[in-house]
mmCIF file of C-alpha atoms in Angstrom:
data_model
loop_
_atom_site.group_PDB
_atom_site.id
_atom_site.type_symbol
_atom_site.label_atom_id
_atom_site.label_comp_id
_atom_site.label_asym_id
_atom_site.label_seq_id
_atom_site.Cartn_x
_atom_site.Cartn_y
_atom_site.Cartn_z
ATOM 1 C CA UNK G 1 0.000 0.000 0.000
ATOM 2 C CA UNK G 2 0.988 3.604 -0.406
ATOM 3 C CA UNK G 3 2.753 5.485 2.376
ATOM 4 C CA UNK G 4 2.447 9.092 3.563
ATOM 5 C CA UNK G 5 5.916 9.718 2.103
ATOM 6 C CA UNK G 6 4.284 9.702 -1.309
ATOM 7 C CA UNK G 7 2.862 13.144 -0.549
ATOM 8 C CA UNK G 8 6.267 14.749 -0.569
ATOM 9 C CA UNK G 9 8.137 13.155 -3.421
ATOM 10 C CA UNK G 10 6.535 14.779 -6.450
ATOM 11 C CA UNK G 11 8.856 15.805 -9.264
ATOM 12 C CA UNK G 12 6.498 18.649 -10.078
ATOM 13 C CA UNK G 13 3.515 20.137 -8.346
ATOM 14 C CA UNK G 14 1.490 23.254 -9.154
ATOM 15 C CA UNK G 15 0.419 24.409 -5.696
ATOM 16 C CA UNK G 16 -1.364 27.472 -7.021
ATOM 17 C CA UNK G 17 -3.510 25.436 -9.403
ATOM 18 C CA UNK G 18 -4.096 22.846 -6.703
ATOM 19 C CA UNK G 19 -5.374 25.518 -4.315
ATOM 20 C CA UNK G 20 -7.663 27.256 -6.785
ATOM 21 C CA UNK G 21 -9.104 24.430 -8.875
ATOM 22 C CA UNK G 22 -12.887 24.226 -8.600
ATOM 23 C CA UNK G 23 -14.836 21.205 -9.862
ATOM 24 C CA UNK G 24 -18.301 22.699 -9.266
ATOM 25 C CA UNK G 25 -19.164 22.687 -12.983
ATOM 26 C CA UNK G 26 -17.864 19.170 -13.716
ATOM 27 C CA UNK G 27 -20.505 17.041 -15.450
ATOM 28 C CA UNK G 28 -18.895 14.692 -17.939
ATOM 29 C CA UNK G 29 -16.918 11.846 -16.402
ATOM 30 C CA UNK G 30 -16.429 9.608 -19.458
ATOM 31 C CA UNK G 31 -12.965 10.164 -20.853
ATOM 32 C CA UNK G 32 -11.338 10.376 -24.242
ATOM 33 C CA UNK G 33 -8.421 7.959 -24.315
ATOM 34 C CA UNK G 34 -5.568 8.501 -26.747
ATOM 35 C CA UNK G 35 -2.605 6.144 -26.903
ATOM 36 C CA UNK G 36 0.203 6.641 -29.377
ATOM 37 C CA UNK G 37 2.985 4.120 -29.799
ATOM 38 C CA UNK G 38 5.730 5.865 -31.744
ATOM 39 C CA UNK G 39 7.878 2.738 -31.539
ATOM 40 C CA UNK G 40 7.107 -0.870 -30.569
ATOM 41 C CA UNK G 41 9.590 -0.764 -27.705
ATOM 42 C CA UNK G 42 12.029 1.732 -26.198
ATOM 43 C CA UNK G 43 14.884 -0.345 -27.568
ATOM 44 C CA UNK G 44 13.553 0.304 -31.064
ATOM 45 C CA UNK G 45 14.260 4.028 -30.802
ATOM 46 C CA UNK G 46 17.035 4.879 -33.206
ATOM 47 C CA UNK G 47 17.798 8.418 -32.012
ATOM 48 C CA UNK G 48 19.388 9.655 -28.798
ATOM 49 C CA UNK G 49 16.328 11.391 -27.407
ATOM 50 C CA UNK G 50 13.005 9.910 -26.372
ATOM 51 C CA UNK G 51 9.579 11.270 -25.414
ATOM 52 C CA UNK G 52 10.859 11.631 -21.847
ATOM 53 C CA UNK G 53 13.333 14.266 -23.048
ATOM 54 C CA UNK G 54 10.452 16.588 -23.900
ATOM 55 C CA UNK G 55 10.430 19.286 -21.218
ATOM 56 C CA UNK G 56 7.604 20.173 -18.850
ATOM 57 C CA UNK G 57 7.038 23.510 -20.617
ATOM 58 C CA UNK G 58 6.367 21.623 -23.851
ATOM 59 C CA UNK G 59 3.878 19.257 -22.204
ATOM 60 C CA UNK G 60 2.124 22.271 -20.693
ATOM 61 C CA UNK G 61 1.927 23.760 -24.191
ATOM 62 C CA UNK G 62 0.522 20.517 -25.644
ATOM 63 C CA UNK G 63 -1.985 20.108 -22.815
ATOM 64 C CA UNK G 64 -3.175 23.679 -23.206
ATOM 65 C CA UNK G 65 -4.569 22.627 -26.593
ATOM 66 C CA UNK G 66 -6.442 19.849 -24.803
ATOM 67 C CA UNK G 67 -7.738 22.339 -22.185
ATOM 68 C CA UNK G 68 -5.893 20.617 -19.363
ATOM 69 C CA UNK G 69 -3.292 21.783 -16.890
ATOM 70 C CA UNK G 70 -0.666 19.826 -14.985
ATOM 71 C CA UNK G 71 -1.446 19.460 -11.289
ATOM 72 C CA UNK G 72 1.500 17.242 -10.435
ATOM 73 C CA UNK G 73 3.953 14.769 -11.901
ATOM 74 C CA UNK G 74 5.932 11.780 -10.707
ATOM 75 C CA UNK G 75 8.889 10.234 -12.491
ATOM 76 C CA UNK G 76 9.995 6.655 -12.219
ATOM 77 C CA UNK G 77 12.796 4.808 -14.011
ATOM 78 C CA UNK G 78 10.468 3.964 -16.895
ATOM 79 C CA UNK G 79 7.710 6.577 -17.114
ATOM 80 C CA UNK G 80 6.493 10.070 -16.252
ATOM 81 C CA UNK G 81 2.973 10.147 -14.768
ATOM 82 C CA UNK G 82 1.133 13.456 -14.961
ATOM 83 C CA UNK G 83 -1.993 14.154 -12.935
ATOM 84 C CA UNK G 84 -4.089 16.726 -14.774
ATOM 85 C CA UNK G 85 -6.842 19.197 -14.052
ATOM 86 C CA UNK G 86 -10.343 18.402 -15.386
ATOM 87 C CA UNK K 1 -7.312 13.345 -16.195
ATOM 88 C CA UNK K 2 -3.906 11.752 -16.677
ATOM 89 C CA UNK K 3 -0.955 11.582 -19.032
ATOM 90 C CA UNK K 4 1.620 8.777 -18.996
ATOM 91 C CA UNK K 5 4.794 9.306 -20.962
ATOM 92 C CA UNK K 6 7.148 6.425 -21.665
ATOM 93 C CA UNK K 7 10.254 6.602 -23.842
ATOM 94 C CA UNK K 8 8.448 5.224 -26.877
ATOM 95 C CA UNK K 9 4.707 5.787 -26.264
ATOM 96 C CA UNK K 10 2.199 7.922 -24.410
ATOM 97 C CA UNK K 11 -1.288 7.529 -22.995
ATOM 98 C CA UNK K 12 -3.565 10.525 -22.465
ATOM 99 C CA UNK K 13 -6.907 10.128 -20.691
ATOM 100 C CA UNK K 14 -8.971 13.275 -20.301
ATOM 101 C CA UNK K 15 -12.543 13.866 -19.192
ATOM 102 C CA UNK K 16 -14.992 16.791 -19.221
ATOM 103 C CA UNK K 17 -14.992 18.993 -22.311
ATOM 104 C CA UNK K 18 -11.308 18.525 -23.058
ATOM 105 C CA UNK K 19 -10.259 18.636 -26.693
ATOM 106 C CA UNK K 20 -7.888 15.671 -26.686
ATOM 107 C CA UNK K 21 -7.370 15.323 -30.424
ATOM 108 C CA UNK K 22 -6.409 18.970 -30.836
ATOM 109 C CA UNK K 23 -2.971 18.150 -29.427
ATOM 110 C CA UNK K 24 -2.025 15.915 -32.350
ATOM 111 C CA UNK K 25 -0.564 18.525 -34.669
ATOM 112 C CA UNK K 26 1.571 20.145 -31.964
ATOM 113 C CA UNK K 27 2.654 16.803 -30.549
ATOM 114 C CA UNK K 28 3.950 15.515 -33.885
ATOM 115 C CA UNK K 29 5.588 18.883 -34.568
ATOM 116 C CA UNK K 30 7.472 18.737 -31.248
ATOM 117 C CA UNK K 31 8.431 15.107 -31.743
ATOM 118 C CA UNK K 32 9.798 15.979 -35.189
ATOM 119 C CA UNK K 33 11.662 19.129 -34.125
ATOM 120 C CA UNK K 34 12.987 18.111 -30.713
ATOM 121 C CA UNK K 35 13.523 14.374 -31.053
ATOM 122 C CA UNK K 36 14.221 14.207 -34.805
ATOM 123 C CA UNK K 37 11.565 11.537 -35.125
ATOM 124 C CA UNK K 38 10.199 11.540 -38.660
ATOM 125 C CA UNK K 39 6.799 9.936 -38.861
ATOM 126 C CA UNK K 40 5.386 12.031 -41.670
ATOM 127 C CA UNK K 41 4.824 9.940 -44.780
ATOM 128 C CA UNK K 42 5.683 11.464 -48.128
ATOM 129 C CA UNK K 43 2.187 10.957 -49.491
ATOM 130 C CA UNK K 44 -0.307 13.478 -48.179
ATOM 131 C CA UNK K 45 1.803 14.499 -45.211
ATOM 132 C CA UNK K 46 0.053 12.122 -42.832
ATOM 133 C CA UNK K 47 1.790 10.441 -39.903
ATOM 134 C CA UNK K 48 2.657 6.794 -39.501
ATOM 135 C CA UNK K 49 3.716 5.953 -35.951
ATOM 136 C CA UNK K 50 3.884 2.312 -34.850
ATOM 137 C CA UNK K 51 0.282 2.247 -33.559
ATOM 138 C CA UNK K 52 -2.487 4.634 -32.470
ATOM 139 C CA UNK K 53 -5.522 3.897 -30.328
ATOM 140 C CA UNK K 54 -8.304 6.362 -29.607
ATOM 141 C CA UNK K 55 -11.359 5.248 -27.668
ATOM 142 C CA UNK K 56 -14.230 6.482 -25.545
ATOM 143 C CA UNK K 57 -17.610 5.341 -24.347
ATOM 144 C CA UNK K 58 -20.599 7.406 -25.412
ATOM 145 C CA UNK K 59 -20.774 10.692 -23.555
ATOM 146 C CA UNK K 60 -23.438 11.492 -20.978
ATOM 147 C CA UNK K 61 -23.872 15.008 -22.408
ATOM 148 C CA UNK K 62 -22.545 14.895 -26.001
ATOM 149 C CA UNK K 63 -24.046 18.260 -26.954
ATOM 150 C CA UNK K 64 -21.880 19.999 -24.376
ATOM 151 C CA UNK K 65 -18.664 18.746 -25.971
ATOM 152 C CA UNK K 66 -16.615 21.091 -28.121
ATOM 153 C CA UNK K 67 -16.622 20.865 -31.914
ATOM 154 C CA UNK K 68 -15.325 17.535 -33.227
ATOM 155 C CA UNK K 69 -15.915 15.676 -29.968
ATOM 156 C CA UNK K 70 -19.707 16.011 -30.211
ATOM 157 C CA UNK K 71 -19.950 12.920 -32.367
ATOM 158 C CA UNK K 72 -17.804 9.930 -33.190
ATOM 159 C CA UNK K 73 -17.898 10.366 -36.964
ATOM 160 C CA UNK K 74 -16.334 13.824 -36.690
ATOM 161 C CA UNK K 75 -13.608 12.490 -34.413
ATOM 162 C CA UNK K 76 -12.822 9.744 -36.908
ATOM 163 C CA UNK K 77 -12.710 12.282 -39.764
ATOM 164 C CA UNK K 78 -10.294 14.364 -37.735
ATOM 165 C CA UNK K 79 -8.079 11.353 -36.936
ATOM 166 C CA UNK K 80 -8.071 10.376 -40.609
ATOM 167 C CA UNK K 81 -6.497 13.730 -41.426
ATOM 168 C CA UNK K 82 -3.459 12.600 -39.433
ATOM 169 C CA UNK K 83 -3.374 8.857 -40.095
ATOM 170 C CA UNK K 84 -4.259 6.983 -43.277
ATOM 171 C CA UNK K 85 -4.531 3.440 -41.973
ATOM 172 C CA UNK K 86 -7.122 3.791 -39.189
ATOM 173 C CA UNK K 87 -10.201 1.661 -38.592
ATOM 174 C CA UNK K 88 -13.236 2.712 -36.603
ATOM 175 C CA UNK K 89 -15.453 0.447 -34.496
ATOM 176 C CA UNK K 90 -18.670 1.037 -32.609
ATOM 177 C CA UNK K 91 -18.789 -1.704 -29.983
ATOM 178 C CA UNK K 92 -21.979 -2.770 -28.176
ATOM 179 C CA UNK K 93 -25.568 -1.645 -28.602
ATOM 180 C CA UNK K 94 -25.666 1.282 -30.923
ATOM 181 C CA UNK K 95 -28.090 3.369 -28.918
ATOM 182 C CA UNK K 96 -27.745 6.584 -26.975
ATOM 183 C CA UNK K 97 -25.956 5.330 -23.891
ATOM 184 C CA UNK K 98 -24.746 1.790 -24.418
ATOM 185 C CA UNK K 99 -21.776 1.660 -26.698
ATOM 186 C CA UNK K 100 -18.083 2.177 -26.798
ATOM 187 C CA UNK K 101 -16.058 3.523 -29.721
ATOM 188 C CA UNK K 102 -12.611 2.573 -30.893
ATOM 189 C CA UNK K 103 -10.292 3.941 -33.547
ATOM 190 C CA UNK K 104 -7.116 1.968 -34.149
ATOM 191 C CA UNK K 105 -4.451 2.206 -36.805
ATOM 192 C CA UNK K 106 -2.853 -0.753 -38.472
ATOM 193 C CA UNK K 107 0.434 -1.650 -36.855
ATOM 194 C CA UNK K 108 3.251 -0.128 -38.866
ATOM 195 C CA UNK K 109 5.651 -3.006 -39.218
ATOM 196 C CA UNK K 110 8.038 -0.896 -41.262
ATOM 197 C CA UNK K 111 8.863 1.247 -38.210
ATOM 198 C CA UNK K 112 12.622 1.169 -37.622
ATOM 199 C CA UNK K 113 13.182 -1.540 -35.057
ATOM 200 C CA UNK K 114 16.695 -0.703 -33.894
ATOM 201 C CA UNK K 115 19.329 -3.294 -33.152
ATOM 202 C CA UNK K 116 17.333 -5.216 -30.582
ATOM 203 C CA UNK K 117 13.799 -5.555 -31.807
ATOM 204 C CA UNK K 118 11.466 -6.399 -28.973
ATOM 205 C CA UNK K 119 7.766 -5.668 -28.941
ATOM 206 C CA UNK K 120 6.041 -4.870 -25.653
ATOM 207 C CA UNK K 121 3.771 -7.674 -24.500
ATOM 208 C CA UNK K 122 1.055 -5.143 -23.944
ATOM 209 C CA UNK K 123 -2.271 -5.554 -22.130
ATOM 210 C CA UNK K 124 -4.768 -2.930 -20.980
ATOM 211 C CA UNK K 125 -7.795 -3.389 -18.758
ATOM 212 C CA UNK K 126 -10.412 -0.645 -18.467
ATOM 213 C CA UNK K 127 -13.618 -0.494 -16.402
ATOM 214 C CA UNK K 128 -16.096 2.357 -16.947
ATOM 215 C CA UNK K 129 -18.824 2.671 -14.317
ATOM 216 C CA UNK K 130 -21.983 4.787 -14.171
ATOM 217 C CA UNK K 131 -24.653 5.403 -11.498
ATOM 218 C CA UNK K 132 -22.404 4.709 -8.539
ATOM 219 C CA UNK K 133 -23.910 3.693 -5.230
ATOM 220 C CA UNK K 134 -24.545 7.050 -3.415
ATOM 221 C CA UNK K 135 -22.765 5.975 -0.246
ATOM 222 C CA UNK K 136 -19.734 4.808 -2.237
ATOM 223 C CA UNK K 137 -19.749 8.022 -4.281
ATOM 224 C CA UNK K 138 -19.898 10.155 -1.117
ATOM 225 C CA UNK K 139 -16.390 8.971 -0.219
ATOM 226 C CA UNK K 140 -15.104 11.134 -3.069
ATOM 227 C CA UNK K 141 -16.711 14.356 -1.874
ATOM 228 C CA UNK K 142 -14.739 16.814 0.233
ATOM 229 C CA UNK K 143 -17.220 19.666 0.662
ATOM 230 C CA UNK K 144 -18.397 20.911 4.078
ATOM 231 C CA UNK K 145 -20.876 18.074 4.580
ATOM 232 C CA UNK K 146 -18.636 15.373 3.188
ATOM 233 C CA UNK K 147 -17.958 12.009 4.724
ATOM 234 C CA UNK K 148 -14.285 12.556 3.989
ATOM 235 C CA UNK K 149 -12.783 14.777 6.632
ATOM 236 C CA UNK K 150 -9.144 15.542 6.860
ATOM 237 C CA UNK K 151 -6.927 17.553 9.095
ATOM 238 C CA UNK K 152 -4.854 19.615 6.755
ATOM 239 C CA UNK K 153 -1.949 21.564 8.129
ATOM 240 C CA UNK K 154 -1.595 25.159 6.971
ATOM 241 C CA UNK K 155 0.640 25.454 3.895
ATOM 242 C CA UNK K 156 0.059 21.847 2.967
ATOM 243 C CA UNK K 157 -1.424 20.928 -0.373
ATOM 244 C CA UNK K 158 -5.044 20.189 0.503
ATOM 245 C CA UNK K 159 -6.007 18.548 -2.807
ATOM 246 C CA UNK K 160 -3.132 16.077 -2.733
ATOM 247 C CA UNK K 161 -3.520 15.413 1.006
ATOM 248 C CA UNK K 162 -7.218 14.660 0.654
ATOM 249 C CA UNK K 163 -6.527 12.593 -2.449
ATOM 250 C CA UNK K 164 -4.085 10.500 -0.454
ATOM 251 C CA UNK K 165 -6.653 10.034 2.327
ATOM 252 C CA UNK K 166 -9.429 9.088 -0.122
ATOM 253 C CA UNK K 167 -7.091 6.475 -1.598
ATOM 254 C CA UNK K 168 -6.392 5.029 1.840
ATOM 255 C CA UNK K 169 -10.027 5.179 3.014
ATOM 256 C CA UNK K 170 -11.332 3.380 -0.050
ATOM 257 C CA UNK K 171 -8.395 0.925 -0.237
ATOM 258 C CA UNK K 172 -7.764 1.836 -3.858
ATOM 259 C CA UNK K 173 -4.070 1.377 -3.148
ATOM 260 C CA UNK K 174 -4.705 -2.294 -2.361
ATOM 261 C CA UNK K 175 -6.169 -3.385 -5.683
ATOM 262 C CA UNK K 176 -3.065 -5.347 -6.636
ATOM 263 C CA UNK K 177 -1.731 -7.799 -4.087
ATOM 264 C CA UNK K 178 1.848 -7.019 -4.976
ATOM 265 C CA UNK K 179 1.408 -3.354 -4.240
ATOM 266 C CA UNK K 180 1.635 -4.353 -0.572
ATOM 267 C CA UNK K 181 4.470 -2.825 1.392
ATOM 268 C CA UNK K 182 6.217 -6.129 1.901
ATOM 269 C CA UNK K 183 6.501 -6.654 -1.842
ATOM 270 C CA UNK K 184 9.790 -6.188 -3.645
ATOM 271 C CA UNK K 185 8.012 -4.162 -6.311
ATOM 272 C CA UNK K 186 8.161 -0.380 -6.071
ATOM 273 C CA UNK K 187 4.862 1.478 -5.703
ATOM 274 C CA UNK K 188 4.319 5.183 -6.379
ATOM 275 C CA UNK K 189 1.137 7.082 -5.825
ATOM 276 C CA UNK K 190 -0.222 10.491 -6.816
ATOM 277 C CA UNK K 191 -3.828 11.394 -6.052
ATOM 278 C CA UNK K 192 -5.870 14.558 -5.987
ATOM 279 C CA UNK K 193 -9.253 15.337 -4.434
ATOM 280 C CA UNK K 194 -11.103 18.081 -6.254
ATOM 281 C CA UNK K 195 -13.187 20.700 -4.438
ATOM 282 C CA UNK K 196 -16.074 20.309 -3.858
ATOM 283 C CA UNK K 197 -15.919 16.757 -5.203
ATOM 284 C CA UNK K 198 -14.122 14.386 -7.547
ATOM 285 C CA UNK K 199 -10.959 12.348 -7.457
ATOM 286 C CA UNK K 200 -8.080 11.409 -9.746
ATOM 287 C CA UNK K 201 -5.122 9.171 -9.059
ATOM 288 C CA UNK K 202 -2.127 7.651 -10.793
ATOM 289 C CA UNK K 203 -0.418 4.651 -9.258
ATOM 290 C CA UNK K 204 2.782 3.139 -10.602
ATOM 291 C CA UNK K 205 3.890 -0.385 -9.919
ATOM 292 C CA UNK K 206 7.360 -1.782 -10.625
ATOM 293 C CA UNK K 207 8.447 1.519 -12.215
ATOM 294 C CA UNK K 208 6.712 0.837 -15.553
ATOM 295 C CA UNK K 209 3.144 -0.289 -14.946
ATOM 296 C CA UNK K 210 0.360 2.090 -14.030
ATOM 297 C CA UNK K 211 -3.230 2.124 -12.963
ATOM 298 C CA UNK K 212 -5.339 5.239 -12.908
ATOM 299 C CA UNK K 213 -8.718 6.063 -11.394
ATOM 300 C CA UNK K 214 -11.001 9.026 -12.002
ATOM 301 C CA UNK K 215 -14.241 9.674 -10.152
ATOM 302 C CA UNK K 216 -17.057 12.163 -10.800
ATOM 303 C CA UNK K 217 -19.374 11.433 -7.856
ATOM 304 C CA UNK K 218 -22.173 13.943 -8.479
ATOM 305 C CA UNK K 219 -25.670 12.542 -8.177
ATOM 306 C CA UNK K 220 -27.369 12.399 -11.579
ATOM 307 C CA UNK K 221 -24.187 11.755 -13.571
ATOM 308 C CA UNK K 222 -21.954 9.820 -11.219
ATOM 309 C CA UNK K 223 -19.124 8.031 -12.980
ATOM 310 C CA UNK K 224 -15.852 6.278 -12.190
ATOM 311 C CA UNK K 225 -13.173 4.836 -14.420
ATOM 312 C CA UNK K 226 -10.301 2.453 -13.872
ATOM 313 C CA UNK K 227 -7.539 1.720 -16.346
ATOM 314 C CA UNK K 228 -4.459 -0.437 -15.946
ATOM 315 C CA UNK K 229 -1.606 -1.824 -18.029
ATOM 316 C CA UNK K 230 -0.463 -4.146 -15.229
ATOM 317 C CA UNK K 231 0.011 -7.764 -16.371
ATOM 318 C CA UNK K 232 -1.576 -8.861 -13.140
ATOM 319 C CA UNK K 233 -1.282 -12.616 -13.506
ATOM 320 C CA UNK K 234 2.448 -12.461 -14.212
ATOM 321 C CA UNK K 235 3.287 -9.778 -11.706
ATOM 322 C CA UNK K 236 1.399 -11.499 -8.889
ATOM 323 C CA UNK K 237 2.984 -14.829 -9.827
ATOM 324 C CA UNK K 238 -0.411 -16.338 -10.493
ATOM 325 C CA UNK K 239 -2.050 -15.167 -7.258
ATOM 326 C CA UNK K 240 -4.348 -12.677 -8.963
ATOM 327 C CA UNK K 241 -6.037 -12.008 -12.294
ATOM 328 C CA UNK K 242 -8.196 -9.251 -13.740
ATOM 329 C CA UNK K 243 -11.372 -10.810 -12.413
ATOM 330 C CA UNK K 244 -10.036 -10.288 -8.865
ATOM 331 C CA UNK K 245 -9.139 -6.732 -9.821
ATOM 332 C CA UNK K 246 -12.635 -6.145 -11.206
ATOM 333 C CA UNK K 247 -14.334 -7.492 -8.071
ATOM 334 C CA UNK K 248 -12.229 -5.177 -5.897
ATOM 335 C CA UNK K 249 -13.180 -2.143 -7.997
ATOM 336 C CA UNK K 250 -16.882 -3.032 -8.118
ATOM 337 C CA UNK K 251 -16.858 -3.342 -4.347
ATOM 338 C CA UNK K 252 -15.519 0.218 -4.021
ATOM 339 C CA UNK K 253 -18.016 1.849 -6.414
ATOM 340 C CA UNK K 254 -20.978 -0.556 -6.692
ATOM 341 C CA UNK K 255 -22.155 0.931 -10.010
ATOM 342 C CA UNK K 256 -25.594 0.231 -11.472
ATOM 343 C CA UNK K 257 -23.974 -0.225 -14.883
ATOM 344 C CA UNK K 258 -20.476 -0.780 -16.111
ATOM 345 C CA UNK K 259 -18.561 -1.789 -19.206
ATOM 346 C CA UNK K 260 -15.104 -3.275 -19.389
ATOM 347 C CA UNK K 261 -12.569 -3.670 -22.128
ATOM 348 C CA UNK K 262 -9.468 -5.799 -22.120
ATOM 349 C CA UNK K 263 -6.801 -5.678 -24.818
ATOM 350 C CA UNK K 264 -4.151 -8.347 -25.035
ATOM 351 C CA UNK K 265 -1.814 -9.643 -27.700
ATOM 352 C CA UNK K 266 -2.033 -13.147 -26.319
ATOM 353 C CA UNK K 267 -5.328 -15.031 -26.642
ATOM 354 C CA UNK K 268 -4.118 -17.539 -24.039
ATOM 355 C CA UNK K 269 -3.642 -14.720 -21.495
ATOM 356 C CA UNK K 270 -5.000 -16.005 -18.151
ATOM 357 C CA UNK K 271 -7.001 -12.846 -17.454
ATOM 358 C CA UNK K 272 -8.489 -12.902 -20.935
ATOM 359 C CA UNK K 273 -9.623 -16.499 -20.558
ATOM 360 C CA UNK K 274 -11.037 -15.801 -17.077
ATOM 361 C CA UNK K 275 -12.962 -12.749 -18.297
ATOM 362 C CA UNK K 276 -14.495 -14.786 -21.129
ATOM 363 C CA UNK K 277 -16.342 -16.879 -18.549
ATOM 364 C CA UNK K 278 -17.050 -14.104 -16.112
ATOM 365 C CA UNK K 279 -20.866 -14.341 -15.899
ATOM 366 C CA UNK K 280 -21.103 -16.689 -12.927
ATOM 367 C CA UNK K 281 -18.633 -14.586 -10.899
ATOM 368 C CA UNK K 282 -20.944 -11.560 -10.882
ATOM 369 C CA UNK K 283 -24.272 -12.771 -9.454
ATOM 370 C CA UNK K 284 -25.509 -9.207 -8.828
ATOM 371 C CA UNK K 285 -25.231 -8.220 -12.486
ATOM 372 C CA UNK K 286 -26.838 -9.279 -15.741
ATOM 373 C CA UNK K 287 -24.979 -9.268 -19.026
ATOM 374 C CA UNK K 288 -26.113 -6.792 -21.664
ATOM 375 C CA UNK K 289 -23.350 -7.342 -24.224
ATOM 376 C CA UNK K 290 -20.319 -9.563 -24.533
ATOM 377 C CA UNK K 291 -18.140 -9.210 -27.617
ATOM 378 C CA UNK K 292 -14.694 -10.415 -28.688
ATOM 379 C CA UNK K 293 -12.784 -8.794 -31.560
ATOM 380 C CA UNK K 294 -9.709 -10.157 -33.275
ATOM 381 C CA UNK K 295 -7.928 -6.945 -34.225
ATOM 382 C CA UNK K 296 -4.753 -7.173 -36.243
ATOM 383 C CA UNK K 297 -2.239 -7.981 -33.477
ATOM 384 C CA UNK K 298 -4.585 -7.553 -30.478
ATOM 385 C CA UNK K 299 -7.567 -9.394 -29.052
ATOM 386 C CA UNK K 300 -10.257 -7.192 -27.546
ATOM 387 C CA UNK K 301 -12.809 -8.318 -25.004
ATOM 388 C CA UNK K 302 -15.784 -6.008 -24.344
ATOM 389 C CA UNK K 303 -18.581 -6.578 -21.897
ATOM 390 C CA UNK K 304 -21.412 -4.416 -20.601
ATOM 391 C CA UNK K 305 -23.328 -5.332 -17.457
ATOM 392 C CA UNK K 306 -26.213 -3.950 -15.439
ATOM 393 C CA UNK K 307 -27.198 -4.533 -11.817
ATOM 394 C CA UNK K 308 -30.146 -6.869 -11.281
ATOM 395 C CA UNK K 309 -33.215 -5.072 -9.985
#
């Protein structure tokens, strides 16, 4: 199970957004789910950089087009997990 | 909503009136400019990544969606502007509230494979629940009269603190047996409780597997979703399968209706086989639809169930 330590080891957290976000007008739970496999496996990537080299500012830019903001993010050895507004 | 970024793939799951597909142009532009990944085909300027999936169940309030997301046909038209090898499916009863849509591109087997070609043995399990039991839904409300109360220290992040407590109170961190503290597998957690209500969480197991939960508990349109790429049978060394996972989730939310989808590359997958004969394991529910698709390199299991009256 998860421990209380998990509250303090974010790689990114937007405290201002977290404090001001209001879900009063939320009405549509069902999600849109987009999954893009650029390569079949990470070992198939032929260049030096990977998706995980894309900076936070770029993800914020991409997510702005989706009408989402980044609340927090955690990095592990294999993936970056973003928790988003909405 | 959540975004999971791996070295070679990403998964974006967004609710509300988000405009998910509008990120495609920018995303491919950034990938091309910053990573030197060239996926644009010479003919027509469309993109050809290894594989693309786009799916959603029918919306509760489709008219309130923005532009292309108001109907499936428009979304497919939009996707076809980017990809030229996509197929569209409407799965389940094709009425107002009982179907699930899928767009999937043909696997691009010409994608450069690198020196060591290995393909992920991918599986994804998703459960979409509506009309949650009111008492269960109330555990995801943090307004003044909420059942969830938390002592939050000044200067602490209330949304994340309450999210953590909701996770603990509802035992959503105990869905997988190997996420227990005594396991060798790492377990990371990030949850947020929205004000006045709602909940989102990302949980990461063994550094590369995730499960994510999103809850909209409001009476009248209550909804919860669960999605996981955890190969549960393998990772639990045979102690658990996706039927166990499903029963745990249903116990937390007790929805009146739910649908589930399970993608696997391996037809012999233990969870897949168990889900095929699921009926007798859910005595409180009746089956509305049960469908299996053989899709290119994946098998898809879809089932829709409703609580017995």
